[in-house]
PDB file of C-alpha atoms in Angstrom:
ATOM      1  CA  UNK A 186     -15.131 -12.558  21.574  1.00 54.00           C
ATOM      2  CA  UNK A 187     -13.890 -16.124  21.715  1.00 51.00           C
ATOM      3  CA  UNK A 188     -14.327 -18.583  24.581  1.00 56.00           C
ATOM      4  CA  UNK A 189     -17.550 -18.601  26.523  1.00 38.00           C
ATOM      5  CA  UNK A 190     -19.336 -17.768  23.307  1.00 35.00           C
ATOM      6  CA  UNK A 191     -21.389 -20.509  21.768  1.00 36.00           C
ATOM      7  CA  UNK A 192     -21.587 -18.981  18.337  1.00 41.00           C
ATOM      8  CA  UNK A 193     -18.744 -18.146  16.041  1.00 52.00           C
ATOM      9  CA  UNK A 194     -18.507 -14.365  15.818  1.00 87.00           C
ATOM     10  CA  UNK A 195     -18.482 -12.906  12.338  1.00 91.00           C
ATOM     11  CA  UNK A 196     -17.432  -9.427  11.281  1.00 93.00           C
ATOM     12  CA  UNK A 197     -17.905  -7.841   7.871  1.00 96.00           C
ATOM     13  CA  UNK A 198     -15.912  -4.722   7.086  1.00 96.00           C
ATOM     14  CA  UNK A 199     -14.616  -2.687   4.171  1.00 97.00           C
ATOM     15  CA  UNK A 200     -11.008  -2.584   3.063  1.00 98.00           C
ATOM     16  CA  UNK A 201      -9.091   0.090   4.915  1.00 98.00           C
ATOM     17  CA  UNK A 202     -11.079  -0.217   8.119  1.00 98.00           C
ATOM     18  CA  UNK A 203      -9.538  -1.359  11.362  1.00 97.00           C
ATOM     19  CA  UNK A 204     -10.811  -4.386  13.256  1.00 95.00           C
ATOM     20  CA  UNK A 205     -10.308  -5.682  16.784  1.00 94.00           C
ATOM     21  CA  UNK A 206     -11.247  -9.080  18.109  1.00 93.00           C
ATOM     22  CA  UNK A 207     -11.065 -10.401  21.636  1.00 92.00           C
ATOM     23  CA  UNK A 208     -10.474 -13.649  23.387  1.00 91.00           C
ATOM     24  CA  UNK A 209     -10.556 -14.794  26.986  1.00 90.00           C
ATOM     25  CA  UNK A 210      -8.973 -17.945  28.320  1.00 88.00           C
ATOM     26  CA  UNK A 211      -9.522 -20.122  31.341  1.00 84.00           C
ATOM     27  CA  UNK A 212      -6.162 -21.204  32.723  1.00 81.00           C
ATOM     28  CA  UNK A 213      -2.625 -19.872  33.005  1.00 81.00           C
ATOM     29  CA  UNK A 214      -0.704 -19.839  29.753  1.00 85.00           C
ATOM     30  CA  UNK A 215       2.890 -18.970  28.950  1.00 85.00           C
ATOM     31  CA  UNK A 216       1.962 -17.446  25.623  1.00 91.00           C
ATOM     32  CA  UNK A 217      -1.126 -16.465  23.664  1.00 93.00           C
ATOM     33  CA  UNK A 218      -0.850 -17.221  20.004  1.00 94.00           C
ATOM     34  CA  UNK A 219      -3.071 -15.818  17.288  1.00 95.00           C
ATOM     35  CA  UNK A 220      -3.599 -17.931  14.211  1.00 96.00           C
ATOM     36  CA  UNK A 221      -5.216 -17.102  10.908  1.00 97.00           C
ATOM     37  CA  UNK A 222      -7.009 -19.765   8.921  1.00 97.00           C
ATOM     38  CA  UNK A 223      -7.909 -19.092   5.332  1.00 97.00           C
ATOM     39  CA  UNK A 224     -10.413 -21.144   3.440  1.00 94.00           C
ATOM     40  CA  UNK A 225      -9.145 -24.638   2.634  1.00 93.00           C
ATOM     41  CA  UNK A 226      -5.954 -24.272   4.641  1.00 95.00           C
ATOM     42  CA  UNK A 227      -4.673 -25.041   8.095  1.00 96.00           C
ATOM     43  CA  UNK A 228      -4.115 -22.313  10.692  1.00 97.00           C
ATOM     44  CA  UNK A 229      -0.961 -20.211  10.440  1.00 96.00           C
ATOM     45  CA  UNK A 230       0.623 -18.283  13.305  1.00 96.00           C
ATOM     46  CA  UNK A 231       0.480 -14.524  12.795  1.00 97.00           C
ATOM     47  CA  UNK A 232       1.521 -13.153  16.174  1.00 97.00           C
ATOM     48  CA  UNK A 233       2.559 -14.489  19.575  1.00 95.00           C
ATOM     49  CA  UNK A 234       2.509 -12.609  22.856  1.00 95.00           C
ATOM     50  CA  UNK A 235       4.190 -13.903  25.999  1.00 94.00           C
ATOM     51  CA  UNK A 236       2.750 -13.768  29.491  1.00 92.00           C
ATOM     52  CA  UNK A 237       5.241 -11.066  30.517  1.00 94.00           C
ATOM     53  CA  UNK A 238       4.256  -8.788  27.616  1.00 96.00           C
ATOM     54  CA  UNK A 239       1.288  -6.444  27.519  1.00 97.00           C
ATOM     55  CA  UNK A 240       1.486  -5.518  23.855  1.00 98.00           C
ATOM     56  CA  UNK A 241       3.117  -6.895  20.726  1.00 98.00           C
ATOM     57  CA  UNK A 242       3.175  -5.423  17.250  1.00 98.00           C
ATOM     58  CA  UNK A 243       3.958  -6.943  13.914  1.00 97.00           C
ATOM     59  CA  UNK A 244       3.284  -4.847  10.823  1.00 98.00           C
ATOM     60  CA  UNK A 245      -0.447  -4.100  10.765  1.00 98.00           C
ATOM     61  CA  UNK A 246      -1.101  -6.463  13.647  1.00 98.00           C
ATOM     62  CA  UNK A 247      -1.247  -5.563  17.308  1.00 98.00           C
ATOM     63  CA  UNK A 248      -1.869  -8.039  20.101  1.00 97.00           C
ATOM     64  CA  UNK A 249      -2.514  -7.197  23.715  1.00 97.00           C
ATOM     65  CA  UNK A 250      -2.544  -9.394  26.752  1.00 96.00           C
ATOM     66  CA  UNK A 251      -4.070  -8.850  30.170  1.00 94.00           C
ATOM     67  CA  UNK A 252      -3.084 -11.740  32.388  1.00 92.00           C
ATOM     68  CA  UNK A 253      -5.155 -10.464  35.319  1.00 93.00           C
ATOM     69  CA  UNK A 254      -8.369 -10.799  33.331  1.00 92.00           C
ATOM     70  CA  UNK A 255      -7.003 -13.657  31.214  1.00 91.00           C
ATOM     71  CA  UNK A 256      -7.877 -11.907  28.000  1.00 92.00           C
ATOM     72  CA  UNK A 257      -6.153 -10.975  24.781  1.00 93.00           C
ATOM     73  CA  UNK A 258      -7.042  -8.880  21.769  1.00 94.00           C
ATOM     74  CA  UNK A 259      -5.899  -8.768  18.178  1.00 95.00           C
ATOM     75  CA  UNK A 260      -6.183  -5.628  16.087  1.00 96.00           C
ATOM     76  CA  UNK A 261      -5.598  -5.294  12.381  1.00 97.00           C
ATOM     77  CA  UNK A 262      -5.207  -1.815  10.981  1.00 98.00           C
ATOM     78  CA  UNK A 263      -5.905  -0.867   7.394  1.00 98.00           C
ATOM     79  CA  UNK A 264      -7.466  -4.202   6.518  1.00 98.00           C
ATOM     80  CA  UNK A 265      -7.081  -5.715   3.078  1.00 98.00           C
ATOM     81  CA  UNK A 266      -9.319  -8.155   1.276  1.00 97.00           C
ATOM     82  CA  UNK A 267      -6.563 -10.725   1.798  1.00 97.00           C
ATOM     83  CA  UNK A 268      -7.119 -10.448   5.564  1.00 98.00           C
ATOM     84  CA  UNK A 269     -10.389 -12.323   5.077  1.00 98.00           C
ATOM     85  CA  UNK A 270     -10.058 -15.395   7.282  1.00 97.00           C
ATOM     86  CA  UNK A 271     -11.039 -16.961  10.576  1.00 96.00           C
ATOM     87  CA  UNK A 272      -8.846 -15.768  13.440  1.00 96.00           C
ATOM     88  CA  UNK A 273      -8.199 -17.939  16.466  1.00 94.00           C
ATOM     89  CA  UNK A 274      -6.456 -17.290  19.714  1.00 93.00           C
ATOM     90  CA  UNK A 275      -4.704 -20.273  21.254  1.00 93.00           C
ATOM     91  CA  UNK A 276      -3.170 -21.035  24.612  1.00 90.00           C
ATOM     92  CA  UNK A 277      -1.203 -23.874  26.212  1.00 84.00           C
ATOM     93  CA  UNK A 278      -3.050 -27.131  26.636  1.00 77.00           C
ATOM     94  CA  UNK A 279      -0.930 -28.073  29.662  1.00 68.00           C
ATOM     95  CA  UNK A 280       0.296 -31.100  27.788  1.00 58.00           C
ATOM     96  CA  UNK A 281       3.885 -30.179  28.525  1.00 59.00           C
ATOM     97  CA  UNK A 282       4.660 -30.412  24.844  1.00 58.00           C
ATOM     98  CA  UNK A 283       2.865 -27.257  23.855  1.00 78.00           C
ATOM     99  CA  UNK A 284      -0.287 -28.548  22.262  1.00 85.00           C
ATOM    100  CA  UNK A 285      -2.867 -25.813  21.909  1.00 88.00           C
ATOM    101  CA  UNK A 286      -6.345 -25.035  23.088  1.00 90.00           C
ATOM    102  CA  UNK A 287      -8.035 -22.912  20.452  1.00 91.00           C
ATOM    103  CA  UNK A 288     -10.727 -20.329  20.955  1.00 90.00           C
ATOM    104  CA  UNK A 289     -13.933 -20.504  18.977  1.00 90.00           C
ATOM    105  CA  UNK A 290     -12.691 -18.161  16.291  1.00 92.00           C
ATOM    106  CA  UNK A 291     -13.719 -14.856  14.756  1.00 94.00           C
ATOM    107  CA  UNK A 292     -14.609 -14.762  11.080  1.00 95.00           C
ATOM    108  CA  UNK A 293     -13.482 -11.570   9.428  1.00 96.00           C
ATOM    109  CA  UNK A 294     -14.733 -10.769   5.926  1.00 97.00           C
ATOM    110  CA  UNK A 295     -13.103  -7.788   4.259  1.00 98.00           C
ATOM    111  CA  UNK A 296     -14.788  -6.417   1.165  1.00 97.00           C
ATOM    112  CA  UNK A 297     -12.709  -4.648  -1.490  1.00 93.00           C
TER     113      UNK A 297
ATOM    114  CA  UNK B  64      10.717 -22.962   4.980  1.00 84.00           C
ATOM    115  CA  UNK B  65       8.696 -25.212   7.227  1.00 88.00           C
ATOM    116  CA  UNK B  66       5.925 -27.091   5.485  1.00 94.00           C
ATOM    117  CA  UNK B  67       3.475 -29.717   6.624  1.00 97.00           C
ATOM    118  CA  UNK B  68       1.646 -31.998   4.241  1.00 97.00           C
ATOM    119  CA  UNK B  69      -1.352 -34.097   5.044  1.00 98.00           C
ATOM    120  CA  UNK B  70      -2.904 -36.848   2.980  1.00 97.00           C
ATOM    121  CA  UNK B  71      -5.353 -37.726   1.935  1.00 98.00           C
ATOM    122  CA  UNK B  72      -6.952 -34.295   1.740  1.00 97.00           C
ATOM    123  CA  UNK B  73     -10.407 -35.820   1.657  1.00 97.00           C
ATOM    124  CA  UNK B  74     -11.714 -39.250   2.413  1.00 97.00           C
ATOM    125  CA  UNK B  75     -15.074 -40.906   2.625  1.00 96.00           C
ATOM    126  CA  UNK B  76     -15.615 -44.080   4.558  1.00 95.00           C
ATOM    127  CA  UNK B  77     -18.550 -46.214   5.471  1.00 96.00           C
ATOM    128  CA  UNK B  78     -19.802 -46.214   9.016  1.00 97.00           C
ATOM    129  CA  UNK B  79     -17.899 -48.774  11.080  1.00 97.00           C
ATOM    130  CA  UNK B  80     -14.825 -48.835   8.877  1.00 97.00           C
ATOM    131  CA  UNK B  81     -11.441 -47.315   9.590  1.00 97.00           C
ATOM    132  CA  UNK B  82      -9.200 -44.887   7.814  1.00 97.00           C
ATOM    133  CA  UNK B  83      -5.618 -43.745   8.235  1.00 98.00           C
ATOM    134  CA  UNK B  84      -4.324 -40.243   7.702  1.00 98.00           C
ATOM    135  CA  UNK B  85      -0.751 -39.064   7.436  1.00 98.00           C
ATOM    136  CA  UNK B  86       1.206 -35.953   8.338  1.00 98.00           C
ATOM    137  CA  UNK B  87       4.582 -35.139   6.846  1.00 98.00           C
ATOM    138  CA  UNK B  88       6.904 -32.357   8.003  1.00 97.00           C
ATOM    139  CA  UNK B  89       9.343 -30.915   5.484  1.00 96.00           C
ATOM    140  CA  UNK B  90      12.137 -28.479   6.214  1.00 94.00           C
ATOM    141  CA  UNK B  91      12.233 -28.941   9.972  1.00 93.00           C
ATOM    142  CA  UNK B  92      12.273 -31.611  12.633  1.00 93.00           C
ATOM    143  CA  UNK B  93       8.840 -32.334  14.063  1.00 93.00           C
ATOM    144  CA  UNK B  94       9.768 -33.315  17.596  1.00 92.00           C
ATOM    145  CA  UNK B  95       6.096 -33.086  18.597  1.00 93.00           C
ATOM    146  CA  UNK B  96       2.938 -33.483  16.570  1.00 96.00           C
ATOM    147  CA  UNK B  97      -0.490 -32.531  17.873  1.00 96.00           C
ATOM    148  CA  UNK B  98      -3.626 -33.879  16.234  1.00 97.00           C
ATOM    149  CA  UNK B  99      -6.815 -31.839  16.240  1.00 97.00           C
ATOM    150  CA  UNK B 100     -10.302 -32.212  14.874  1.00 97.00           C
ATOM    151  CA  UNK B 101     -12.099 -29.148  13.562  1.00 96.00           C
ATOM    152  CA  UNK B 102     -15.882 -29.154  13.313  1.00 92.00           C
ATOM    153  CA  UNK B 103     -17.876 -27.560  10.482  1.00 88.00           C
ATOM    154  CA  UNK B 104     -18.508 -24.704  12.899  1.00 85.00           C
ATOM    155  CA  UNK B 105     -14.708 -24.221  13.023  1.00 88.00           C
ATOM    156  CA  UNK B 106     -14.247 -25.224  16.655  1.00 90.00           C
ATOM    157  CA  UNK B 107     -11.140 -27.254  17.501  1.00 93.00           C
ATOM    158  CA  UNK B 108     -10.753 -30.316  19.664  1.00 94.00           C
ATOM    159  CA  UNK B 109      -7.289 -31.446  20.690  1.00 94.00           C
ATOM    160  CA  UNK B 110      -7.066 -35.202  20.232  1.00 96.00           C
ATOM    161  CA  UNK B 111      -3.542 -36.003  21.354  1.00 95.00           C
ATOM    162  CA  UNK B 112       0.038 -34.824  21.482  1.00 94.00           C
ATOM    163  CA  UNK B 113       2.784 -37.104  20.257  1.00 93.00           C
ATOM    164  CA  UNK B 114       6.446 -36.443  21.068  1.00 90.00           C
ATOM    165  CA  UNK B 115       9.208 -38.581  19.647  1.00 88.00           C
ATOM    166  CA  UNK B 116      10.584 -40.967  22.290  1.00 84.00           C
ATOM    167  CA  UNK B 117       7.775 -40.125  24.723  1.00 87.00           C
ATOM    168  CA  UNK B 118       4.352 -41.535  25.446  1.00 88.00           C
ATOM    169  CA  UNK B 119       1.466 -40.114  23.448  1.00 93.00           C
ATOM    170  CA  UNK B 120      -0.865 -37.979  25.564  1.00 93.00           C
ATOM    171  CA  UNK B 121      -4.540 -38.229  24.701  1.00 95.00           C
ATOM    172  CA  UNK B 122      -7.121 -35.680  25.704  1.00 93.00           C
ATOM    173  CA  UNK B 123     -10.254 -36.644  27.572  1.00 90.00           C
ATOM    174  CA  UNK B 124     -12.825 -38.219  25.240  1.00 91.00           C
ATOM    175  CA  UNK B 125     -10.109 -39.460  22.895  1.00 96.00           C
ATOM    176  CA  UNK B 126      -8.378 -42.810  23.333  1.00 97.00           C
ATOM    177  CA  UNK B 127      -5.574 -44.766  21.779  1.00 97.00           C
ATOM    178  CA  UNK B 128      -8.047 -47.565  21.124  1.00 97.00           C
ATOM    179  CA  UNK B 129     -10.071 -45.293  18.880  1.00 98.00           C
ATOM    180  CA  UNK B 130      -7.366 -42.977  17.483  1.00 98.00           C
ATOM    181  CA  UNK B 131      -4.058 -44.859  17.424  1.00 98.00           C
ATOM    182  CA  UNK B 132      -1.133 -42.603  16.525  1.00 97.00           C
ATOM    183  CA  UNK B 133       2.295 -43.442  15.192  1.00 95.00           C
ATOM    184  CA  UNK B 134       5.211 -40.985  15.281  1.00 93.00           C
ATOM    185  CA  UNK B 135       8.213 -43.052  14.206  1.00 92.00           C
ATOM    186  CA  UNK B 136      10.606 -40.253  13.268  1.00 93.00           C
ATOM    187  CA  UNK B 137      11.077 -36.489  13.138  1.00 93.00           C
ATOM    188  CA  UNK B 138       9.257 -36.010   9.866  1.00 95.00           C
ATOM    189  CA  UNK B 139       6.247 -38.295   9.937  1.00 95.00           C
ATOM    190  CA  UNK B 140       3.156 -39.040  11.994  1.00 96.00           C
ATOM    191  CA  UNK B 141       0.000 -40.941  11.246  1.00 97.00           C
ATOM    192  CA  UNK B 142      -3.326 -41.377  12.964  1.00 98.00           C
ATOM    193  CA  UNK B 143      -6.059 -43.888  12.315  1.00 98.00           C
ATOM    194  CA  UNK B 144      -9.734 -43.398  13.040  1.00 98.00           C
ATOM    195  CA  UNK B 145     -11.033 -46.839  13.953  1.00 98.00           C
ATOM    196  CA  UNK B 146     -14.672 -47.784  13.535  1.00 97.00           C
ATOM    197  CA  UNK B 147     -15.626 -44.374  12.257  1.00 97.00           C
ATOM    198  CA  UNK B 148     -19.134 -43.118  12.880  1.00 96.00           C
ATOM    199  CA  UNK B 149     -20.985 -39.923  12.066  1.00 95.00           C
ATOM    200  CA  UNK B 150     -19.661 -38.118  15.126  1.00 95.00           C
ATOM    201  CA  UNK B 151     -16.102 -38.624  13.837  1.00 97.00           C
ATOM    202  CA  UNK B 152     -16.711 -36.404  10.847  1.00 96.00           C
ATOM    203  CA  UNK B 153     -14.620 -33.311  10.539  1.00 97.00           C
ATOM    204  CA  UNK B 154     -11.334 -31.830   9.413  1.00 98.00           C
ATOM    205  CA  UNK B 155      -8.373 -33.540  11.060  1.00 98.00           C
ATOM    206  CA  UNK B 156      -5.380 -31.260  11.386  1.00 98.00           C
ATOM    207  CA  UNK B 157      -1.867 -32.022  12.473  1.00 97.00           C
ATOM    208  CA  UNK B 158       0.261 -29.301  14.033  1.00 96.00           C
ATOM    209  CA  UNK B 159       3.984 -29.943  14.166  1.00 95.00           C
ATOM    210  CA  UNK B 160       6.405 -28.320  16.574  1.00 92.00           C
ATOM    211  CA  UNK B 161      10.149 -28.287  16.644  1.00 88.00           C
ATOM    212  CA  UNK B 162      12.353 -28.156  19.716  1.00 80.00           C
ATOM    213  CA  UNK B 163      11.384 -25.491  22.240  1.00 76.00           C
ATOM    214  CA  UNK B 164       9.460 -23.316  19.812  1.00 81.00           C
ATOM    215  CA  UNK B 165       5.859 -22.366  20.474  1.00 85.00           C
ATOM    216  CA  UNK B 166       4.764 -22.032  16.865  1.00 89.00           C
ATOM    217  CA  UNK B 167       2.912 -24.965  15.377  1.00 93.00           C
ATOM    218  CA  UNK B 168       3.060 -25.581  11.660  1.00 96.00           C
ATOM    219  CA  UNK B 169      -0.216 -26.959  10.397  1.00 97.00           C
ATOM    220  CA  UNK B 170      -1.053 -29.045   7.416  1.00 96.00           C
ATOM    221  CA  UNK B 171      -4.178 -28.347   5.343  1.00 97.00           C
ATOM    222  CA  UNK B 172      -6.036 -31.170   7.048  1.00 98.00           C
ATOM    223  CA  UNK B 173      -7.750 -34.406   6.090  1.00 98.00           C
ATOM    224  CA  UNK B 174     -11.495 -34.039   5.751  1.00 98.00           C
ATOM    225  CA  UNK B 175     -13.305 -37.146   6.873  1.00 98.00           C
ATOM    226  CA  UNK B 176     -16.829 -37.867   5.743  1.00 97.00           C
ATOM    227  CA  UNK B 177     -18.595 -40.885   7.185  1.00 97.00           C
ATOM    228  CA  UNK B 178     -21.567 -42.351   5.340  1.00 95.00           C
TER     229      UNK B 178
END
């Protein structure tokens, strides 16, 4: 899980397996965004779920959102080696201009 | 497509000196640019949010006196780290937003090493 965790969580799995990672956030947010950061690159948005949605799918990705518990999850089905990355959830920073507060990240290593 | 470039990619400076980093948006209008610092442990700190024609909003623990930002047009932003010390080390990322969209487009970052 992200947030409230001091250590970066790391998961090692085999190609083809499914993986789910969780994040909890502290304050109201209009959207929860999930970003993927590959080695040597900046984060890239992979899926966004709005506060009025409970589930969002995009290809092999599935995001859920529970606003009552202020938590979100990201699932990847049928992982590929190319899914190896650090995954971050992000919420509004209340800056009015949509800066982000990132979670602590989950490192996912997928072996071929 | 939307691309964000950052340069330099890596820089080393002596303790107490300053360095400037740049962020360039290509293919879209960067109405807002957020600057972040990422630690070696991958955690992010939001430094500030800059919106064209608006005041720059700095997060707690970050000041304009230490991290002055310029955002003169819809494609360019720069930030300077003044009087850099060891605690300023990290990967500095800019995330650019356009209009009312939520998605931020990130550059690859400028890695700052302070000796």
